[in-house]
Amino acid sequence: GFRAGEPALFSCLGVTSYLREEAVYATLRDLAGAAPGSAVVFSYGLKGPLPNEQGRRIGEVMKRLVAARNEPAANSGFDPQELIERLRGMGYGRIEDLDVAAAQARYFAGRGDGLQSPPMNHMMCAELGRG
């Protein structure tokens, strides 16, 4: 079971696009109450237009798929620097933000199956109690 006094890892990969911005920040604030050394890892979309044509095309396809499934897509994205500042204000210390290229290089390079980092998402890891 979960032990509140011990460090834990919270994974919210693929979650933030379904939540309103206020709910994402409320969740991150709640998780900031976990034991020092705990961390949260999550993916998030960028606020504003996507940076390249491939990302825009995939984004449009994803919007159509989400709409066809009647899935809620509540969040329009985050600005990475603003997100980092808000996390620091909540008590998160070490924060690492991976853009598409960094995530691709770290987690998807050399794959034989062609799986790639989603071109519209960043991945972030924020740790409590360490700077």
Tab-separated table of C-alpha atoms in Angstrom:
chain	number	residue	atom	x	y	z
A	1	GLY	CA	0.000	0.000	0.000
A	2	PHE	CA	0.835	3.640	-0.187
A	3	ARG	CA	2.972	4.982	2.671
A	4	ALA	CA	2.498	8.746	2.977
A	5	GLY	CA	5.739	9.237	4.922
A	6	GLU	CA	7.928	7.656	2.238
A	7	PRO	CA	8.929	9.060	-1.171
A	8	ALA	CA	6.626	8.083	-4.027
A	9	LEU	CA	6.484	8.499	-7.781
A	10	PHE	CA	3.242	9.809	-9.249
A	11	SER	CA	2.715	9.255	-12.989
A	12	CYS	CA	0.279	11.449	-14.867
A	13	LEU	CA	1.427	10.642	-18.400
A	14	GLY	CA	-1.358	11.283	-20.897
A	15	VAL	CA	-3.633	12.894	-18.302
A	16	THR	CA	-3.362	16.708	-18.398
A	17	SER	CA	-5.148	17.169	-21.734
A	18	TYR	CA	-8.306	15.792	-20.114
A	19	LEU	CA	-8.221	18.238	-17.203
A	20	ARG	CA	-8.863	21.936	-16.959
A	21	GLU	CA	-5.841	24.034	-16.071
A	22	GLU	CA	-7.152	24.662	-12.550
A	23	ALA	CA	-7.529	20.907	-11.966
A	24	VAL	CA	-3.971	20.231	-13.148
A	25	TYR	CA	-2.571	22.839	-10.759
A	26	ALA	CA	-4.793	21.601	-7.911
A	27	THR	CA	-3.491	18.065	-8.458
A	28	LEU	CA	0.122	19.254	-8.502
A	29	ARG	CA	-0.499	21.226	-5.274
A	30	ASP	CA	-1.989	18.152	-3.603
A	31	LEU	CA	0.963	16.001	-4.695
A	32	ALA	CA	3.347	18.643	-3.310
A	33	GLY	CA	2.207	17.487	0.147
A	34	ALA	CA	3.901	14.113	-0.373
A	35	ALA	CA	7.126	13.105	1.398
A	36	PRO	CA	10.397	14.823	0.388
A	37	GLY	CA	12.034	12.948	-2.453
A	38	SER	CA	8.668	12.201	-4.059
A	39	ALA	CA	8.265	13.128	-7.712
A	40	VAL	CA	5.570	13.572	-10.303
A	41	VAL	CA	6.076	12.862	-13.990
A	42	PHE	CA	3.547	14.108	-16.512
A	43	SER	CA	3.111	14.989	-20.141
A	44	TYR	CA	1.481	18.188	-21.320
A	45	GLY	CA	0.671	20.050	-24.489
A	46	LEU	CA	2.033	23.456	-25.339
A	47	LYS	CA	-0.065	26.588	-25.081
A	48	GLY	CA	-0.546	28.240	-28.456
A	49	PRO	CA	0.120	26.965	-31.960
A	50	LEU	CA	2.207	23.845	-32.444
A	51	PRO	CA	5.790	24.525	-33.543
A	52	ASN	CA	5.896	22.576	-36.812
A	53	GLU	CA	3.701	21.330	-39.641
A	54	GLN	CA	3.873	17.661	-38.614
A	55	GLY	CA	2.751	18.574	-35.099
A	56	ARG	CA	-0.124	20.674	-36.428
A	57	ARG	CA	-1.322	17.847	-38.711
A	58	ILE	CA	-1.152	15.265	-35.934
A	59	GLY	CA	-2.870	17.709	-33.575
A	60	GLU	CA	-5.765	18.107	-36.004
A	61	VAL	CA	-6.113	14.332	-36.398
A	62	MET	CA	-6.057	13.909	-32.609
A	63	LYS	CA	-8.745	16.580	-32.167
A	64	ARG	CA	-10.992	14.745	-34.634
A	65	LEU	CA	-10.377	11.372	-32.943
A	66	VAL	CA	-11.084	12.812	-29.500
A	67	ALA	CA	-14.278	14.471	-30.747
A	68	ALA	CA	-15.438	11.271	-32.464
A	69	ARG	CA	-15.012	9.362	-29.190
A	70	ASN	CA	-16.743	12.108	-27.200
A	71	GLU	CA	-13.668	12.355	-24.994
A	72	PRO	CA	-13.240	15.591	-23.099
A	73	ALA	CA	-10.241	17.637	-24.159
A	74	ALA	CA	-10.382	20.383	-21.562
A	75	ASN	CA	-6.837	21.757	-21.560
A	76	SER	CA	-5.367	23.950	-24.270
A	77	GLY	CA	-1.807	23.566	-22.954
A	78	PHE	CA	0.832	25.218	-20.827
A	79	ASP	CA	3.772	27.560	-21.241
A	80	PRO	CA	6.824	25.567	-20.011
A	81	GLN	CA	8.475	28.457	-18.147
A	82	GLU	CA	5.245	29.483	-16.415
A	83	LEU	CA	4.616	25.864	-15.429
A	84	ILE	CA	8.121	25.577	-13.932
A	85	GLU	CA	7.659	28.800	-11.953
A	86	ARG	CA	4.323	27.612	-10.565
A	87	LEU	CA	5.837	24.246	-9.570
A	88	ARG	CA	8.708	25.986	-7.770
A	89	GLY	CA	6.153	28.071	-5.882
A	90	MET	CA	4.492	24.842	-4.731
A	91	GLY	CA	7.751	23.504	-3.298
A	92	TYR	CA	9.069	21.371	-6.127
A	93	GLY	CA	12.853	21.510	-6.376
A	94	ARG	CA	14.549	19.662	-9.217
A	95	ILE	CA	12.409	20.099	-12.327
A	96	GLU	CA	13.241	18.669	-15.721
A	97	ASP	CA	11.263	19.576	-18.826
A	98	LEU	CA	11.819	17.544	-21.982
A	99	ASP	CA	10.698	19.032	-25.262
A	100	VAL	CA	9.849	16.742	-28.168
A	101	ALA	CA	13.448	16.457	-29.415
A	102	ALA	CA	14.842	15.675	-25.944
A	103	ALA	CA	12.138	13.071	-25.239
A	104	GLN	CA	12.723	11.519	-28.660
A	105	ALA	CA	16.476	11.284	-28.062
A	106	ARG	CA	16.150	9.876	-24.539
A	107	TYR	CA	13.266	7.443	-24.842
A	108	PHE	CA	12.603	6.672	-28.508
A	109	ALA	CA	15.946	6.767	-30.353
A	110	GLY	CA	16.995	3.551	-32.018
A	111	ARG	CA	13.600	1.874	-31.790
A	112	GLY	CA	12.945	-0.634	-34.550
A	113	ASP	CA	9.168	-0.215	-34.411
A	114	GLY	CA	9.086	3.462	-35.425
A	115	LEU	CA	7.398	4.618	-32.211
A	116	GLN	CA	8.141	8.307	-31.658
A	117	SER	CA	7.609	10.986	-29.072
A	118	PRO	CA	4.295	12.771	-29.679
A	119	PRO	CA	5.165	15.978	-31.593
A	120	MET	CA	2.821	18.128	-29.517
A	121	ASN	CA	3.813	17.096	-25.989
A	122	HIS	CA	6.468	17.938	-23.454
A	123	MET	CA	7.328	15.608	-20.593
A	124	MET	CA	8.138	16.981	-17.149
A	125	CYS	CA	9.474	15.493	-13.934
A	126	ALA	CA	9.286	17.544	-10.738
A	127	GLU	CA	10.807	16.344	-7.476
A	128	LEU	CA	9.972	17.508	-3.961
A	129	GLY	CA	12.551	18.597	-1.433
A	130	ARG	CA	15.580	18.910	-3.685
A	131	GLY	CA	16.828	21.873	-5.682
